[in-house]
Short mmCIF file of C-alpha atoms and ligand atoms in Angstrom, two decimals:
data_model
loop_
_atom_site.label_atom_id
_atom_site.label_comp_id
_atom_site.label_asym_id
_atom_site.label_seq_id
_atom_site.Cartn_x
_atom_site.Cartn_y
_atom_site.Cartn_z
CA MET A 1 363.80 100.94 140.82
CA LYS A 2 360.31 99.44 141.76
CA PHE A 3 357.69 97.85 139.00
CA TYR A 4 354.35 97.51 140.24
CA VAL A 5 351.74 95.89 137.44
CA THR A 6 348.43 95.10 137.70
CA THR A 7 345.76 93.01 135.68
CA PRO A 8 341.78 93.02 136.20
CA ILE A 9 340.89 90.96 138.26
CA TYR A 10 338.89 88.83 136.25
CA TYR A 11 334.66 87.32 136.57
CA ILE A 12 334.80 83.59 137.01
CA ASN A 13 331.38 82.32 134.89
CA ASP A 14 333.65 80.99 132.32
CA LEU A 15 336.58 80.08 131.45
CA PRO A 16 339.47 82.14 129.98
CA HIS A 17 339.91 83.34 126.69
CA ILE A 18 342.47 84.99 124.54
CA GLY A 19 340.71 88.29 124.80
CA SER A 20 341.71 87.91 129.20
CA ALA A 21 344.36 86.59 128.61
CA TYR A 22 345.33 89.86 126.48
CA THR A 23 345.84 91.52 129.84
CA THR A 24 347.43 89.45 130.97
CA ILE A 25 350.17 88.48 129.02
CA ILE A 26 350.60 92.32 128.35
CA ALA A 27 351.41 92.76 131.75
CA ASP A 28 353.86 89.66 132.15
CA ILE A 29 355.34 91.09 128.89
CA LEU A 30 356.12 94.58 131.02
CA ALA A 31 356.54 92.78 134.09
CA ILE A 32 359.55 90.53 132.29
CA TRP A 33 361.38 93.31 130.86
CA HIS A 34 361.15 95.05 134.01
CA ARG A 35 362.64 91.82 136.09
CA MET A 36 365.87 91.76 133.29
CA LYS A 37 366.72 95.54 134.37
CA GLY A 38 366.59 94.61 138.05
CA ASP A 39 363.98 96.63 139.23
CA ASP A 40 361.95 95.06 142.50
CA THR A 41 358.63 93.32 140.65
CA PHE A 42 355.51 92.88 140.90
CA PHE A 43 352.60 91.83 139.14
CA LEU A 44 349.47 90.94 140.30
CA THR A 45 346.25 89.24 138.36
CA GLY A 46 343.42 87.52 140.08
CA LEU A 47 339.42 86.79 139.87
CA ASP A 48 336.63 88.64 140.76
CA GLU A 49 334.42 86.47 142.55
CA ASN A 50 331.64 88.24 144.00
CA SER A 51 329.64 88.89 141.52
CA VAL A 52 326.37 88.07 140.37
CA LYS A 53 328.21 86.88 137.27
CA THR A 54 329.38 83.85 139.36
CA VAL A 55 326.14 82.37 141.50
CA GLN A 56 324.17 83.04 138.80
CA ALA A 57 326.81 80.97 136.71
CA ALA A 58 327.06 78.09 139.75
CA GLU A 59 323.33 77.91 139.79
CA ALA A 60 323.51 77.36 135.69
CA LYS A 61 325.69 74.32 135.96
CA GLY A 62 323.95 73.37 139.06
CA TYR A 63 326.26 74.17 141.72
CA LYS A 64 324.13 74.30 144.89
CA ASP A 65 327.52 75.35 147.40
CA ILE A 66 328.65 79.03 144.80
CA GLN A 67 332.12 78.36 147.16
CA LYS A 68 332.88 74.69 145.94
CA TYR A 69 332.12 76.87 141.91
CA THR A 70 334.38 79.54 142.56
CA ASP A 71 337.48 77.22 144.33
CA GLU A 72 336.96 75.09 141.65
CA MET A 73 336.81 77.92 138.89
CA ALA A 74 339.61 79.14 140.29
CA GLU A 75 342.18 76.26 139.92
CA LYS A 76 341.25 76.30 136.27
CA TRP A 77 341.88 79.34 135.68
CA LYS A 78 345.01 78.77 137.88
CA ASN A 79 346.01 75.98 135.57
CA ALA A 80 344.39 77.65 132.32
CA TRP A 81 347.78 80.34 132.85
CA GLN A 82 350.27 78.15 134.29
CA LYS A 83 349.86 77.03 130.79
CA LEU A 84 350.54 80.19 129.18
CA ASN A 85 353.61 80.10 131.52
CA LEU A 86 352.81 83.78 133.00
CA THR A 87 355.16 85.11 135.25
CA TYR A 88 352.38 86.74 138.51
CA ASP A 89 353.35 86.75 141.43
CA ASP A 90 350.87 87.35 143.26
CA PHE A 91 347.05 85.78 142.27
CA ILE A 92 344.08 87.61 144.30
CA ARG A 93 340.81 86.22 144.72
CA THR A 94 337.72 88.56 146.41
CA THR A 95 336.40 85.16 148.58
CA GLU A 96 339.64 85.28 150.70
CA GLU A 97 340.31 86.65 153.61
CA ARG A 98 343.04 88.93 152.90
CA HIS A 99 341.08 90.32 150.38
CA LYS A 100 337.68 90.95 152.53
CA LYS A 101 340.35 92.25 155.29
CA ASN A 102 341.33 95.17 152.99
CA VAL A 103 338.14 96.22 151.52
CA ILE A 104 337.07 97.16 154.99
CA LYS A 105 339.09 98.84 155.73
CA PHE A 106 338.88 101.16 152.95
CA PHE A 107 336.22 101.46 153.17
CA ASN A 108 336.33 102.49 156.97
CA LYS A 109 338.59 105.10 156.06
CA ILE A 110 335.89 106.72 153.70
CA TYR A 111 333.17 105.90 155.92
CA GLU A 112 335.19 107.84 159.15
CA ASN A 113 335.53 110.62 156.65
CA GLY A 114 331.96 111.32 155.58
CA ASP A 115 331.34 109.98 152.24
CA ILE A 116 328.93 107.82 152.23
CA TYR A 117 325.29 108.49 152.50
CA LYS A 118 321.77 105.89 151.80
CA GLY A 119 319.95 106.86 148.72
CA VAL A 120 317.58 105.37 146.50
CA TYR A 121 318.51 103.91 143.18
CA GLU A 122 315.65 103.84 139.95
CA GLY A 123 316.95 102.77 137.09
CA LEU A 124 318.34 100.30 134.22
CA TYR A 125 321.16 97.32 135.21
CA CYS A 126 322.97 95.09 133.53
CA ASP A 127 324.43 92.33 135.11
CA GLY A 128 327.04 91.55 132.39
CA CYS A 129 328.52 94.85 133.24
CA GLU A 130 327.90 94.10 137.10
CA GLU A 131 327.17 98.27 136.26
CA PHE A 132 323.81 100.92 137.03
CA LYS A 133 323.08 102.28 132.89
CA LEU A 134 322.02 105.93 132.93
CA GLU A 135 318.96 105.99 129.92
CA LYS A 136 321.63 107.85 126.72
CA ASP A 137 323.58 104.97 127.46
CA ALA A 138 321.27 102.17 127.03
CA PRO A 139 318.15 103.74 124.38
CA ASP A 140 316.59 101.12 124.06
CA GLY A 141 316.78 99.60 127.26
CA VAL A 142 319.20 96.88 125.91
CA CYS A 143 322.90 96.85 126.73
CA PRO A 144 325.33 98.14 124.53
CA ILE A 145 328.08 95.92 125.40
CA HIS A 146 325.88 92.12 126.58
CA LYS A 147 323.11 92.77 123.71
CA LYS A 148 320.83 91.45 126.51
CA GLN A 149 317.50 93.22 127.62
CA LEU A 150 318.83 94.86 131.00
CA LYS A 151 316.51 94.88 134.32
CA LYS A 152 314.44 98.34 136.15
CA ILE A 153 315.22 97.93 139.47
CA LYS A 154 314.92 100.46 142.31
CA GLU A 155 317.01 98.86 145.43
CA GLU A 156 317.77 101.36 148.41
CA ASN A 157 321.52 101.95 148.35
CA TYR A 158 324.49 102.99 150.16
CA TYR A 159 326.43 105.55 148.03
CA PHE A 160 329.51 107.48 147.76
CA LYS A 161 330.15 111.03 146.95
CA LEU A 162 332.11 110.63 143.82
CA SER A 163 331.28 113.81 142.39
CA LYS A 164 332.87 115.41 144.59
CA TYR A 165 336.05 114.61 143.51
CA ARG A 166 335.27 115.69 140.03
CA ASP A 167 337.37 118.30 139.86
CA ARG A 168 340.58 116.59 141.63
CA ILE A 169 340.29 114.25 139.30
CA LEU A 170 339.72 116.49 136.36
CA GLU A 171 342.55 118.33 137.52
CA HIS A 172 344.88 115.44 138.27
CA ILE A 173 344.99 113.78 134.51
CA GLU A 174 345.05 117.38 132.98
CA LYS A 175 348.35 118.06 135.27
CA ASN A 176 349.72 115.01 134.07
CA PRO A 177 349.33 114.33 130.46
CA ASP A 178 351.17 109.93 131.01
CA PHE A 179 348.28 109.27 133.84
CA ILE A 180 345.73 108.10 130.84
CA LYS A 181 346.99 105.90 127.35
CA PRO A 182 346.49 106.29 125.26
CA GLU A 183 345.43 109.58 124.52
CA LYS A 184 342.34 108.84 122.54
CA ARG A 185 341.07 107.28 126.24
CA ARG A 186 342.48 110.29 127.77
CA ASN A 187 340.70 112.34 125.45
CA GLU A 188 337.46 110.76 126.41
CA ILE A 189 337.83 110.48 130.05
CA ILE A 190 338.52 114.46 130.06
CA SER A 191 335.63 114.92 128.29
CA PHE A 192 333.04 111.84 130.30
CA LEU A 193 334.39 114.37 133.28
CA LYS A 194 333.34 117.55 131.62
CA GLN A 195 329.99 116.36 130.99
CA GLY A 196 329.08 116.60 135.03
CA LEU A 197 329.54 112.94 137.13
CA ILE A 198 327.82 111.78 139.87
CA ASP A 199 327.74 109.44 143.09
CA THR A 200 328.38 106.32 142.85
CA SER A 201 325.94 103.15 144.68
CA ILE A 202 328.53 101.33 146.31
CA SER A 203 326.34 98.79 148.10
CA ARG A 204 323.15 96.68 147.31
CA PRO A 205 320.39 95.05 149.01
CA GLY A 206 318.86 90.96 149.18
CA LEU A 207 322.21 90.50 147.43
CA LYS A 208 323.14 86.81 148.36
CA TRP A 209 326.59 85.94 147.57
CA GLY A 210 329.18 89.22 147.98
CA ILE A 211 331.43 90.88 151.50
CA ASP A 212 329.10 92.32 153.79
CA LEU A 213 328.63 95.87 155.13
CA PRO A 214 329.43 96.21 157.83
CA ILE A 215 327.97 99.11 158.37
CA ASP A 216 324.45 97.26 157.06
CA LYS A 217 323.90 93.52 156.91
CA ASP A 218 320.84 93.57 154.29
CA HIS A 219 323.41 94.89 152.23
CA LYS A 220 326.81 93.44 149.85
CA PHE A 221 329.53 96.04 149.03
CA TRP A 222 328.39 96.16 144.79
CA VAL A 223 330.88 94.63 143.70
CA TRP A 224 332.95 96.87 141.71
CA PHE A 225 334.12 99.36 144.93
CA ASP A 226 334.33 94.76 146.18
CA ALA A 227 336.85 94.63 143.54
CA LEU A 228 339.10 97.40 142.10
CA ILE A 229 340.28 97.07 145.60
CA ASN A 230 342.00 94.03 145.12
CA TYR A 231 344.62 96.23 143.55
CA LEU A 232 345.97 97.15 147.16
CA LEU A 233 347.68 93.81 147.97
CA PRO A 234 351.15 94.43 147.52
CA GLU A 235 351.29 97.41 150.19
CA LYS A 236 354.91 97.70 150.23
CA TYR A 237 354.61 98.00 145.49
CA TRP A 238 352.14 100.41 146.16
CA PRO A 239 351.47 102.80 144.37
CA PRO A 240 351.19 101.14 140.63
CA GLU A 241 353.73 101.93 137.77
CA VAL A 242 351.17 101.18 135.70
CA GLN A 243 347.15 99.37 136.10
CA LEU A 244 346.45 97.30 132.49
CA LEU A 245 342.64 97.43 131.67
CA GLY A 246 340.88 96.75 128.58
CA LYS A 247 338.47 100.57 127.17
CA ASP A 248 334.92 98.63 128.58
CA ILE A 249 336.11 98.97 131.95
CA ALA A 250 338.22 102.26 131.35
CA ARG A 251 335.51 104.64 133.64
CA PHE A 252 335.49 102.68 136.75
CA HIS A 253 339.52 102.80 136.30
CA CYS A 254 339.71 106.21 135.78
CA ILE A 255 337.10 107.58 137.33
CA THR A 256 335.83 105.79 139.79
CA TRP A 257 338.67 103.96 141.57
CA ILE A 258 340.66 107.08 141.30
CA GLY A 259 337.86 108.84 143.27
CA MET A 260 337.96 106.40 146.08
CA LEU A 261 341.57 106.62 145.98
CA MET A 262 341.41 110.39 146.60
CA SER A 263 338.85 109.74 149.10
CA ALA A 264 341.07 106.91 151.27
CA GLY A 265 343.89 109.07 150.66
CA TYR A 266 345.94 107.11 148.72
CA PRO A 267 348.64 107.96 146.66
CA LEU A 268 347.57 107.61 142.83
CA PRO A 269 348.83 105.17 140.61
CA LYS A 270 351.69 106.36 137.63
CA THR A 271 349.44 105.59 134.51
CA MET A 272 346.04 103.73 133.68
CA TYR A 273 347.25 101.76 130.49
CA VAL A 274 343.87 101.26 127.88
CA HIS A 275 343.62 99.22 125.73
CA GLY A 276 341.35 97.92 122.94
CA PHE A 277 339.49 94.68 122.31
CA PHE A 278 340.51 91.83 120.88
CA THR A 279 337.33 90.79 118.22
CA VAL A 280 336.09 88.37 116.29
CA ASN A 281 334.23 89.15 112.80
CA GLY A 282 334.65 92.56 114.64
CA GLN A 283 332.55 91.82 117.37
CA LYS A 284 333.93 91.72 120.87
CA MET A 285 335.04 88.19 121.78
CA SER A 286 333.31 87.44 124.73
CA LYS A 287 331.46 84.56 126.81
CA SER A 288 328.68 85.94 126.71
CA LEU A 289 328.14 86.51 123.55
CA GLY A 290 329.69 82.99 123.34
CA ASN A 291 332.51 83.52 120.47
CA ALA A 292 335.22 83.00 122.64
CA ILE A 293 338.43 81.55 121.72
CA ASP A 294 340.57 78.78 123.40
CA PRO A 295 344.10 80.00 123.98
CA ILE A 296 345.29 76.75 125.63
CA SER A 297 344.43 74.75 122.18
CA LEU A 298 346.01 77.71 120.08
CA SER A 299 348.93 77.80 121.82
CA GLU A 300 348.79 73.88 121.86
CA LYS A 301 348.53 74.64 117.95
CA TYR A 302 350.83 77.59 117.47
CA THR A 303 353.01 77.71 120.37
CA ILE A 304 352.98 79.91 123.32
CA ASP A 305 355.28 82.65 122.11
CA GLY A 306 354.32 82.40 118.55
CA ILE A 307 350.86 83.33 119.93
CA ARG A 308 352.31 86.34 121.89
CA TYR A 309 353.76 87.82 119.14
CA TYR A 310 351.22 88.00 117.06
CA MET A 311 348.46 89.50 119.53
CA LEU A 312 351.67 92.61 119.79
CA ARG A 313 352.19 92.25 116.61
CA ASP A 314 349.75 92.21 114.20
CA ILE A 315 347.08 94.47 117.30
CA SER A 316 348.39 97.83 117.95
CA LEU A 317 348.16 98.26 121.66
CA GLY A 318 345.50 100.40 122.49
CA GLU A 319 343.29 99.65 119.36
CA ASP A 320 340.86 97.16 118.77
CA GLY A 321 341.39 94.24 116.22
CA ASP A 322 339.92 91.64 114.33
CA PHE A 323 341.77 87.90 114.94
CA SER A 324 342.88 86.01 112.10
CA GLU A 325 344.40 82.92 112.35
CA VAL A 326 345.99 82.89 108.68
CA ALA A 327 347.93 86.14 110.37
CA LEU A 328 348.63 84.47 113.25
CA LYS A 329 349.91 81.89 110.70
CA GLU A 330 351.65 83.81 108.63
CA ARG A 331 353.53 86.85 111.44
CA ILE A 332 354.97 82.33 112.86
CA ASN A 333 356.54 81.72 110.09
CA ASN A 334 356.55 84.94 107.40
CA GLU A 335 358.80 86.91 110.64
CA VAL A 336 359.51 84.97 113.86
CA VAL A 337 360.46 81.43 111.43
CA ALA A 338 362.38 83.55 108.59
CA ASN A 339 363.67 86.76 110.46
CA TYR A 340 364.27 85.28 113.98
CA SER A 341 364.19 80.92 114.47
CA ASN A 342 366.30 80.44 111.15
CA LEU A 343 369.17 83.43 111.53
CA PHE A 344 369.70 81.78 115.59
CA TYR A 345 370.15 78.41 113.77
CA ARG A 346 372.34 79.53 110.27
CA ILE A 347 374.74 81.43 113.29
CA THR A 348 374.67 79.16 115.97
CA SER A 349 374.76 75.94 113.55
CA PHE A 350 378.15 77.54 111.61
CA ILE A 351 380.14 78.46 114.31
CA GLN A 352 379.40 74.37 115.78
CA LYS A 353 380.09 72.99 112.78
CA ASN A 354 383.35 74.49 111.48
CA TYR A 355 384.72 76.66 114.75
CA ASN A 356 383.69 73.92 117.17
CA GLY A 357 380.91 75.73 119.42
CA LYS A 358 383.37 78.43 120.01
CA LEU A 359 383.22 81.71 119.55
CA PRO A 360 385.78 82.75 116.22
CA SER A 361 387.63 85.66 117.07
CA ALA A 362 386.84 89.54 114.97
CA ASN A 363 388.43 92.21 113.46
CA TYR A 364 385.49 94.61 113.66
CA SER A 365 385.31 96.83 109.80
CA GLU A 366 384.64 100.68 110.29
CA LYS A 367 381.20 99.34 108.46
CA GLU A 368 380.09 96.73 111.34
CA ASN A 369 381.06 99.67 114.53
CA GLU A 370 378.33 101.91 111.63
CA ILE A 371 375.51 98.96 112.16
CA LEU A 372 376.45 99.14 116.40
CA LYS A 373 375.84 102.39 116.60
CA GLN A 374 373.00 102.03 114.61
CA ILE A 375 371.79 98.50 116.75
CA SER A 376 372.88 101.14 119.61
CA SER A 377 370.11 103.31 119.34
CA LEU A 378 367.52 101.56 118.48
CA VAL A 379 367.79 100.17 121.54
CA LYS A 380 367.50 103.51 123.37
CA ARG A 381 364.15 104.06 121.21
CA TYR A 382 362.52 100.05 122.21
CA GLU A 383 363.18 101.24 126.03
CA SER A 384 361.40 104.66 125.37
CA GLU A 385 358.73 102.34 124.07
CA MET A 386 359.12 99.94 126.66
CA GLN A 387 358.65 102.96 129.02
CA GLU A 388 356.23 104.44 127.76
CA TYR A 389 353.52 101.10 126.93
CA GLU A 390 354.82 100.78 123.74
CA LEU A 391 355.09 97.32 123.49
CA THR A 392 353.77 96.92 119.90
CA LYS A 393 356.41 99.79 118.45
CA ALA A 394 358.71 98.11 121.11
CA LEU A 395 358.30 94.79 119.08
CA SER A 396 359.24 96.55 115.59
CA THR A 397 361.75 97.86 116.84
CA ALA A 398 363.62 94.24 117.95
CA VAL A 399 362.23 93.20 114.37
CA GLU A 400 364.35 96.47 113.09
CA VAL A 401 367.42 94.96 114.58
CA SER A 402 367.04 90.59 114.22
CA THR A 403 366.17 92.36 110.27
CA ILE A 404 369.51 94.27 110.00
CA ALA A 405 371.11 91.01 111.64
CA ASN A 406 370.07 88.84 109.18
CA LYS A 407 370.50 91.38 106.08
CA TYR A 408 374.05 91.69 108.03
CA ILE A 409 375.10 87.83 107.54
CA GLN A 410 373.29 87.88 103.88
CA GLU A 411 375.49 90.88 102.19
CA ASN A 412 378.77 89.23 104.22
CA GLU A 413 377.99 85.35 103.56
CA PRO A 414 380.50 83.76 105.34
CA TRP A 415 379.91 79.92 104.09
CA LYS A 416 381.35 80.96 101.41
CA ILE A 417 383.77 83.04 102.44
CA ILE A 418 385.31 80.39 104.65
CA LYS A 419 386.37 78.53 102.12
CA GLU A 420 389.01 80.79 101.17
CA ASN A 421 389.58 82.82 104.73
CA LYS A 422 388.85 81.10 107.33
CA GLU A 423 389.72 83.45 109.81
CA LYS A 424 387.42 86.55 108.02
CA ALA A 425 384.84 84.26 108.32
CA GLY A 426 384.81 84.17 111.93
CA SER A 427 384.61 87.64 112.71
CA ILE A 428 381.55 88.34 110.48
CA LEU A 429 380.08 84.84 112.19
CA ASN A 430 381.77 86.83 115.44
CA PHE A 431 379.95 90.41 115.01
CA GLY A 432 376.50 87.84 113.38
CA ALA A 433 376.01 86.16 116.41
CA GLN A 434 376.75 89.70 118.82
CA LEU A 435 373.86 90.79 117.22
CA LEU A 436 372.33 87.73 117.85
CA ARG A 437 372.65 88.65 121.27
CA THR A 438 370.95 91.62 121.09
CA SER A 439 368.48 90.88 119.31
CA VAL A 440 367.17 87.17 121.92
CA LEU A 441 367.52 89.92 124.55
CA LEU A 442 364.77 92.55 122.49
CA TYR A 443 362.53 89.76 121.71
CA TYR A 444 362.65 88.06 125.27
CA PRO A 445 359.82 89.88 126.82
CA PHE A 446 357.16 89.72 124.30
CA MET A 447 358.85 85.40 123.34
CA PRO A 448 360.46 84.15 127.14
CA ASN A 449 360.26 80.36 126.63
CA SER A 450 361.98 79.73 122.99
CA GLY A 451 363.65 83.54 124.96
CA LYS A 452 365.18 80.83 127.50
CA ILE A 453 366.30 78.08 125.25
CA ALA A 454 368.02 80.91 123.14
CA CYS A 455 369.46 82.32 125.96
CA GLU A 456 370.71 78.79 126.71
CA ALA A 457 372.02 78.14 123.57
CA LEU A 458 374.25 81.46 123.60
CA GLY A 459 375.16 80.76 126.90
CA ILE A 460 373.96 84.16 128.72
CA LYS A 461 371.14 84.99 130.93
CA PRO A 462 368.32 87.45 130.54
CA GLU A 463 369.66 90.27 131.60
CA TRP A 464 369.39 93.84 130.11
CA LYS A 465 372.96 95.64 131.17
CA ASP A 466 374.42 96.07 127.81
CA VAL A 467 372.40 94.48 125.72
CA GLU A 468 373.36 96.68 122.75
CA LYS A 469 377.10 95.85 123.11
CA PRO A 470 379.42 92.96 121.12
CA VAL A 471 379.70 91.64 124.56
CA LEU A 472 380.58 88.08 123.88
CA LYS A 473 384.08 86.78 124.12
CA GLU A 474 386.21 85.20 121.40
CA GLY A 475 386.01 81.36 122.83
CA HIS A 476 382.88 81.89 124.41
CA GLU A 477 380.67 78.28 124.01
CA LEU A 478 377.35 78.73 122.43
CA LYS A 479 374.94 75.60 120.41
CA ALA A 480 373.15 75.16 118.16
CA VAL A 481 369.35 75.19 118.71
CA MET A 482 366.03 76.13 116.09
CA LEU A 483 363.73 77.88 118.11
CA PHE A 484 360.49 77.41 115.99
CA LYS A 485 359.46 75.34 113.57
CA LYS A 486 357.63 76.59 110.14
CA ILE A 487 353.52 76.27 110.48
CA GLU A 488 352.42 73.20 107.69
CA THR A 489 348.81 73.65 107.80
N1 MSP B 501 335.57 91.55 136.72
C1 MSP B 501 335.91 92.70 136.20
C2 MSP B 501 337.47 93.83 136.43
C3 MSP B 501 337.34 93.60 137.63
S1 MSP B 501 338.79 94.56 138.04
C4 MSP B 501 338.71 95.33 139.24
C5 MSP B 501 336.08 92.41 134.45
N2 MSP B 501 336.29 91.71 134.57
S2 MSP B 501 336.16 90.20 132.28
O1 MSP B 501 336.26 89.05 133.01
O2 MSP B 501 334.54 90.75 132.41
O3 MSP B 501 337.45 91.71 131.94
C6 MSP B 501 338.86 91.17 132.88
C7 MSP B 501 339.46 92.18 131.66
O4 MSP B 501 339.97 91.36 129.79
C8 MSP B 501 338.85 94.07 130.85
O5 MSP B 501 340.38 94.58 131.58
C9 MSP B 501 338.29 93.33 129.51
O6 MSP B 501 338.16 94.64 128.79
C10 MSP B 501 339.09 92.70 129.23
N3 MSP B 501 338.45 91.37 127.69
C11 MSP B 501 337.22 91.53 128.11
N4 MSP B 501 337.58 90.85 126.91
C12 MSP B 501 338.04 90.79 126.33
C13 MSP B 501 338.16 90.94 124.46
N5 MSP B 501 337.48 90.57 123.34
N6 MSP B 501 339.67 92.33 124.14
C14 MSP B 501 340.39 92.17 125.47
N7 MSP B 501 340.14 92.35 126.39
C15 MSP B 501 339.19 92.33 126.82
O7 MSP B 501 335.85 93.49 133.85
#
């Protein structure tokens, strides 16, 4: 099985914040899980460098050479992702030759089939969104997302006949309930399409930065047309199993991009998953609004895994969620530490001290076999939630599994039993260690950094095979580690 996942490519007018890290982390979780299952996985992310915002940011910081600015920013973004240990397979920059070639190739296909024409655009434009706005979307002439005055422009543009594909796009969405997720976003796109669809501009004249339009040197590609084509980079993996995106860019992806692919004759992605926003006091967190939170300093304080856990646990994927440092701390202390890390330490240190770090033998009772059945059905549920991109639900299922393991150990009190019956206590610890292994693997995609340490200590590999089964053999060696520390401040 192959699994190809994409994130949007990010604008480089500023550094990443936890909103941009969010989409990338979701992709990372999915990629890690599919790699654990042995799927041929490809995770693509990168940067959208041909925007007017790049030029504005470079000039505001005193750069004369725009390319130099983009190169420096690209290094900073890559560094940030590396500090967060994200496991992307390729990192695309739209100023790269390999991307430019793809854009020209793609354009030629739709040009040759007659889907491009020249026209005049007169109206409003938002540099922040890089989008032409209709008056009904911005009645007071202010962008509802960036809260900035829109520019009035009148210019010649080349257009793509997007309207020609409206019926096919609508039909595809209606026939394939899994094409746009979640349901709420699917309904929004359907009702938008039902109101009709206008053609879209694909070029802008007089820009000094961007990719030249091959048929008219006075024009550069409109940045969205150029940027969307990045996804075609790994030819071998096309089409993606899932493309991840925030709700602000759903129309570009679920309509414009799909029309472009139809025109050029490419197979369509299987699912477009639209997530919500990270907000601060109810407002979208963004570089332009100046309320951005730096994911690196946050991870230094709370660990990368702590942040990943919080993001997926506290904010239901698909919905908006207000960032709260208090909630982040509570999730780490009350759940990650109490329900996972302490359990891990308790079982492994007990085996290390009392059984020389070797898994004692076991004789499972009726009750324990019942628990195994319960675990097995929870693992099935987790798998289908992951497959459906219901990551918040899948994480809840993982929490349920470690809660069962905790309860089992609490109720069976091996630390008391060992005083009278070392063999019985050993059997309880054996069973506890098996449940621990399942918990570690279920948490792994969400918390891969502590996951690696946990796997090493348990002497297992991060593989999905037999995840629900008690496969650790008597005598299996394991070590005690403390995975997380309580946050004190
Ligand atoms: N460059 C375009 C995307 C082109 S894709 C062909 C763009 N870039 S962006 O940097 O502004 O945003 C990239 C992604 O980050 C989007 O999915 C966006 O929704 C997401 N986020 C940006 N701010 C966010 C939050 N505050 N919360 C959650 N996601 C957010 O759009």
